[in-house]
Amino acid sequence: MNILMIGCGKMGGALLKSWIKSGDDYTIVDPGLESAPDGAKLVKSKADLADSRFDVIVVAIKPQMIDDILPAYSDMLIEDGYLLSIAAGCSIARLKKAFDDQPVVRVMPNLPAAIGQGVSGICPGPDAGDAHVTHARALMEHAGSVVVLDDEDALDRFTAIAGSGPGYVFELARTYVAAAMELGFEEAEAREMVLGTLAGTVAMAKQGDEPLEELRDSVTSKNGTTAAGLDALNGGGDLDRLLQAATRAAYDRAVEMR
Ligand SMILES: NC(=O)c1ccc[n+]([C@@H]2O[C@H](COP(=O)([O-])OP(=O)(O)OC[C@H]3O[C@@H](n4cnc5c(N)ncnc54)[C@H](OP(=O)(O)O)[C@@H]3O)[C@@H](O)[C@H]2O)c1
């Protein structure tokens, strides 16, 4: 497939590193890039593309630029092609309006896509065909796992959990490291212990499908150290309330941005 990516900054560049393995041909338009990313062709502006046509056009510019920049590319898609947008908070209706009503698939990647371990939500527009969804899914699977969502409300809920999720996890890790330092460890030691514990625990949970409560209970002896820690952490349900408030706030913000 012949794929055009408009904008190749932090997220576009991260995805491209994984996508290059797909065997598709990539052309990038980005006026700010000095050199072409490995395996892709770089042009500085639409004028450099002459009358080229593409199977897929990927929108990876900032959402506020879309209405101005996207319409100029609407004649560059082949007849069965589609637009794949990673722009946060830019609705399918807005994308179709800026792109001559052609088929759209909206995607929300998250940051670990940069190392091939992301979780991406895919939301097909009303006239996106099975072939478009299958291709978008295969592309995103190069960057991690994929959840196909029924509508844009589900994509906003996905954003509140997985799109914003790396922010919550970094913050959790930061406070965990700070707590380890409070107990007397140096920062480097604390970071090693906390990130190692998080990574190992998550890897174990992913190996099987035991309920998370069972896994938690399997490391919690009655009156032991973990029981004491867990009682202080969530004995009164404070952690449940905090995470519900965090994900609800992120979802409400996504709805406001629609
Ligand atoms: N970063 C994330 O974690 C994340 C997660 C999910 C979704 N997204 C979405 O991904 C999109 C890109 O975000 P980002 O964080 O990657 O932003 P970014 O780093 O600013 O990337 C945007 C790129 O577009 C370039 N650009 C500016 N004008 C252009 C034009 N006329 N034609 C082509 N390219 C142009 C920019 O160049 P200059 O820098 O020179 O202006 C920049 O390299 C956004 O819509 C965002 O909502 C990002």
Coordinates of C-alpha atoms and ligand atoms in Angstrom, one line a residue:
M1 CA 0.0 0.0 0.0
N2 CA 1.0 3.6 -0.6
I3 CA 0.6 5.6 2.6
L4 CA 0.9 9.3 3.0
M5 CA 1.5 10.7 6.6
I6 CA 0.7 14.4 7.1
G7 CA 2.8 15.6 10.0
C8 CA 5.5 13.4 11.6
G9 CA 6.2 14.7 15.1
K10 CA 6.2 12.8 18.4
M11 CA 3.3 10.4 17.8
G12 CA 3.5 10.2 14.0
G13 CA 7.2 9.5 14.2
A14 CA 6.7 6.9 17.0
L15 CA 4.1 5.1 14.9
L16 CA 6.1 5.2 11.8
K17 CA 9.0 3.4 13.5
S18 CA 6.7 0.4 14.1
W19 CA 4.8 0.8 10.8
I20 CA 7.9 0.6 8.6
K21 CA 7.9 -3.2 9.3
S22 CA 4.5 -3.5 7.6
G23 CA 6.0 -3.5 4.1
D24 CA 3.9 -0.6 2.9
D25 CA 5.5 2.5 1.1
Y26 CA 5.5 5.6 3.3
T27 CA 5.7 9.3 2.2
I28 CA 5.9 12.0 4.9
V29 CA 4.9 15.6 4.5
D30 CA 6.4 17.7 7.3
P31 CA 7.9 21.1 6.7
G32 CA 9.8 20.9 10.0
L33 CA 11.7 17.6 9.5
E34 CA 15.4 17.9 8.5
S35 CA 15.8 14.3 7.2
A36 CA 13.5 11.5 6.1
P37 CA 12.7 8.9 8.8
D38 CA 14.3 5.5 8.1
G39 CA 12.5 3.7 5.2
A40 CA 10.2 6.6 4.3
K41 CA 10.3 9.4 1.7
L42 CA 10.1 13.0 3.0
V43 CA 8.6 16.0 1.2
K44 CA 8.3 19.5 2.7
S45 CA 4.9 20.4 1.3
K46 CA 1.9 19.2 -0.7
A47 CA 3.3 20.9 -3.8
D48 CA 6.2 18.4 -3.8
L49 CA 3.7 15.5 -4.3
A50 CA 2.5 16.7 -7.7
D51 CA -0.4 14.4 -8.7
S52 CA 0.5 11.4 -6.5
R53 CA -2.4 9.2 -5.2
F54 CA -2.4 7.2 -1.9
D55 CA -4.3 4.2 -0.5
V56 CA -4.2 5.7 3.0
I57 CA -3.7 9.2 4.2
V58 CA -2.7 9.5 7.9
V59 CA -3.5 12.7 9.8
A60 CA -0.8 13.2 12.4
I61 CA -0.8 17.0 12.7
K62 CA -2.2 19.0 15.7
P63 CA -6.0 18.9 15.8
Q64 CA -6.3 22.7 15.6
M65 CA -4.5 22.7 12.1
I66 CA -6.8 20.1 10.6
D67 CA -9.5 22.4 9.1
D68 CA -6.8 24.6 7.4
I69 CA -4.5 21.8 6.1
L70 CA -6.5 18.7 5.4
P71 CA -8.8 20.0 2.5
A72 CA -5.9 20.4 0.2
Y73 CA -5.2 16.7 0.3
S74 CA -8.7 15.5 -0.3
D75 CA -8.0 14.8 -4.0
M76 CA -5.0 12.6 -3.2
L77 CA -6.8 9.4 -2.1
I78 CA -7.5 6.6 -4.5
E79 CA -11.1 5.6 -5.0
D80 CA -11.1 2.8 -2.4
G81 CA -8.8 4.6 0.0
Y82 CA -9.4 6.0 3.5
L83 CA -8.3 8.6 5.9
L84 CA -6.7 7.4 9.2
S85 CA -6.7 10.1 11.9
I86 CA -4.7 9.9 15.1
A87 CA -5.8 13.5 16.1
A88 CA -7.2 13.6 19.6
G89 CA -10.6 15.2 20.0
C90 CA -11.3 15.7 16.3
S91 CA -14.6 14.0 15.4
I92 CA -15.3 11.9 12.4
A93 CA -17.8 14.5 11.2
R94 CA -15.2 17.2 11.3
L95 CA -12.7 15.1 9.5
K96 CA -15.2 14.1 6.8
K97 CA -16.1 17.8 6.4
A98 CA -12.5 18.7 5.8
F99 CA -11.8 15.7 3.6
D100 CA -14.6 15.8 1.0
D101 CA -16.8 13.2 2.9
Q102 CA -14.4 10.3 2.2
P103 CA -14.2 7.2 4.5
V104 CA -12.5 7.9 7.8
V105 CA -11.1 5.6 10.5
R106 CA -10.3 7.3 13.8
V107 CA -7.5 5.9 16.0
M108 CA -6.4 6.7 19.5
P109 CA -2.9 5.4 20.1
N110 CA -1.2 5.6 23.5
L111 CA 2.5 6.5 24.2
P112 CA 4.0 3.0 24.6
A113 CA 3.2 2.6 20.9
A114 CA 6.6 4.3 20.5
I115 CA 8.2 1.0 21.7
G116 CA 5.6 -1.4 20.1
Q117 CA 3.7 -1.9 23.3
G118 CA 0.8 0.6 22.9
V119 CA -2.9 -0.1 23.2
S120 CA -4.8 1.6 20.4
G121 CA -8.6 2.2 20.1
I122 CA -10.0 2.1 16.6
C123 CA -13.3 3.7 15.7
P124 CA -14.5 3.3 12.1
G125 CA -16.6 6.1 10.5
P126 CA -20.0 5.3 9.1
D127 CA -18.8 4.5 5.6
A128 CA -15.5 2.9 6.4
G129 CA -15.5 -0.6 4.9
D130 CA -14.3 -3.9 6.4
A131 CA -11.1 -3.7 4.3
H132 CA -10.3 -0.2 5.8
V133 CA -10.9 -1.4 9.3
T134 CA -8.8 -4.6 8.7
H135 CA -6.0 -2.5 7.3
A136 CA -6.1 0.1 10.1
R137 CA -6.1 -2.7 12.7
A138 CA -3.1 -4.5 11.1
L139 CA -1.2 -1.2 11.0
M140 CA -1.9 -0.4 14.6
E141 CA -1.0 -4.0 15.7
H142 CA 2.6 -3.2 14.6
A143 CA 2.5 -0.7 17.5
G144 CA 0.9 -3.0 20.1
S145 CA -2.6 -4.3 20.8
V146 CA -5.9 -3.0 19.4
V147 CA -9.4 -2.5 20.6
V148 CA -12.1 -1.9 18.0
L149 CA -14.8 0.5 19.3
D150 CA -18.4 0.9 18.2
D151 CA -18.7 4.7 18.3
E152 CA -17.0 7.9 19.2
D153 CA -18.3 7.9 22.8
A154 CA -16.5 4.6 23.3
L155 CA -13.4 6.2 21.8
D156 CA -13.7 9.1 24.4
R157 CA -14.0 6.5 27.2
F158 CA -11.1 4.6 25.7
T159 CA -9.1 7.8 25.7
A160 CA -9.9 8.4 29.4
I161 CA -8.5 4.9 30.3
A162 CA -5.8 4.1 27.8
G163 CA -5.0 7.3 25.9
S164 CA -4.4 9.2 29.2
G165 CA -3.4 6.1 31.0
P166 CA 0.4 6.5 30.7
G167 CA 0.1 9.8 32.5
Y168 CA -1.6 8.1 35.4
V169 CA 1.0 5.3 35.5
F170 CA 3.9 7.8 35.4
E171 CA 2.3 9.7 38.2
L172 CA 1.7 6.6 40.2
A173 CA 5.3 5.5 39.7
R174 CA 6.6 8.9 40.7
T175 CA 4.7 8.9 44.0
Y176 CA 5.8 5.2 44.6
V177 CA 9.4 6.3 44.1
A178 CA 9.0 9.3 46.4
A179 CA 7.5 6.9 49.1
A180 CA 10.5 4.6 48.7
M181 CA 12.9 7.6 49.1
E182 CA 10.9 8.5 52.2
L183 CA 11.7 5.1 53.6
G184 CA 15.5 5.8 53.1
F185 CA 16.4 4.7 49.6
E186 CA 18.4 6.7 47.1
E187 CA 16.5 7.9 44.0
A188 CA 18.3 5.5 41.6
E189 CA 17.6 2.5 43.9
A190 CA 14.0 3.5 44.4
R191 CA 13.4 3.9 40.7
E192 CA 14.9 0.5 40.0
M193 CA 12.8 -1.2 42.7
V194 CA 9.5 0.6 41.7
L195 CA 9.8 0.2 37.9
G196 CA 11.0 -3.4 38.3
T197 CA 8.1 -4.2 40.6
L198 CA 5.5 -2.6 38.3
A199 CA 6.9 -4.2 35.1
G200 CA 7.3 -7.7 36.7
T201 CA 3.8 -7.6 38.3
V202 CA 2.1 -6.5 35.1
A203 CA 4.0 -9.1 33.0
M204 CA 2.9 -11.8 35.5
A205 CA -0.8 -10.7 35.3
K206 CA -0.7 -10.7 31.5
Q207 CA 0.7 -14.3 31.4
G208 CA -2.6 -15.7 32.6
D209 CA -6.2 -14.7 33.1
E210 CA -6.7 -15.1 36.9
P211 CA -8.8 -12.4 38.4
L212 CA -6.7 -9.5 39.7
E213 CA -8.3 -9.9 43.2
E214 CA -7.0 -13.5 43.3
L215 CA -3.5 -12.4 42.2
R216 CA -3.5 -9.7 44.9
D217 CA -4.7 -12.2 47.5
S218 CA -2.0 -14.7 46.5
V219 CA 0.7 -12.3 47.7
T220 CA -1.2 -11.1 50.8
S221 CA -0.8 -13.2 54.0
K222 CA -3.1 -12.5 56.9
N223 CA -1.5 -9.9 59.2
G224 CA 1.5 -9.7 57.0
T225 CA 3.4 -6.7 55.5
T226 CA 1.3 -6.6 52.2
A227 CA -1.9 -6.8 54.2
A228 CA -0.8 -3.8 56.3
G229 CA 0.2 -1.9 53.2
L230 CA -3.0 -2.6 51.3
D231 CA -5.1 -1.6 54.3
A232 CA -3.4 1.8 54.3
L233 CA -3.6 2.1 50.5
N234 CA -7.2 1.2 49.9
G235 CA -8.8 -0.2 53.1
G236 CA -11.4 2.6 53.1
G237 CA -11.8 2.6 49.3
D238 CA -9.9 5.9 48.8
L239 CA -7.9 4.5 45.8
D240 CA -11.1 3.2 44.1
R241 CA -12.6 6.7 44.5
L242 CA -9.5 8.5 43.2
L243 CA -9.2 6.3 40.1
Q244 CA -12.9 6.7 39.3
A245 CA -12.6 10.5 39.7
A246 CA -9.5 10.6 37.5
T247 CA -11.0 8.6 34.6
R248 CA -14.4 10.4 34.9
A249 CA -12.6 13.8 34.7
A250 CA -10.6 12.7 31.6
Y251 CA -13.8 11.4 30.0
D252 CA -15.7 14.6 30.8
R253 CA -12.8 16.6 29.3
A254 CA -12.9 14.5 26.1
V255 CA -16.6 15.1 25.8
E256 CA -16.1 18.9 26.2
M257 CA -13.5 18.8 23.4
R258 CA -15.8 17.1 20.9
Ligands
LIG1 N1 1.7 12.8 21.6 C1 0.8 11.9 22.0 O1 1.0 11.2 23.0 C2 -0.4 11.7 21.2 C3 -1.3 10.6 21.6 C4 -2.5 10.4 20.9 C5 -2.8 11.2 19.8 N2 -1.9 12.2 19.4 C6 -2.3 13.1 18.3 O2 -1.2 13.0 17.3 C7 -1.2 14.3 16.6 C8 0.2 14.8 16.6 O3 0.6 15.0 17.9 P1 2.2 15.1 18.3 O4 2.2 15.1 19.7 O5 2.9 14.1 17.4 O6 2.5 16.6 17.7 P2 3.8 17.2 17.1 O7 5.0 16.5 17.7 O8 3.7 18.7 17.2 O9 3.7 16.7 15.6 C9 3.0 17.4 14.6 C10 4.0 17.5 13.4 O10 3.3 18.2 12.3 C11 4.2 19.1 11.7 N3 3.5 20.1 10.9 C12 3.2 21.4 11.2 N4 2.6 22.0 10.1 C13 2.5 21.0 9.1 C14 1.9 21.0 7.8 N5 1.4 22.1 7.3 N6 2.0 19.9 7.1 C15 2.5 18.8 7.6 N7 3.1 18.7 8.9 C16 3.0 19.8 9.6 C17 4.9 19.7 12.9 O11 6.0 20.4 12.4 P3 6.6 21.6 13.4 O12 6.9 21.0 14.7 O13 7.7 22.1 12.6 O14 5.4 22.5 13.5 C18 5.2 18.4 13.7 O15 6.4 17.8 13.2 C19 -2.2 15.2 17.3 O16 -3.4 15.4 16.5 C20 -2.5 14.5 18.6 O17 -3.8 14.8 19.1 C21 -0.8 12.5 20.1

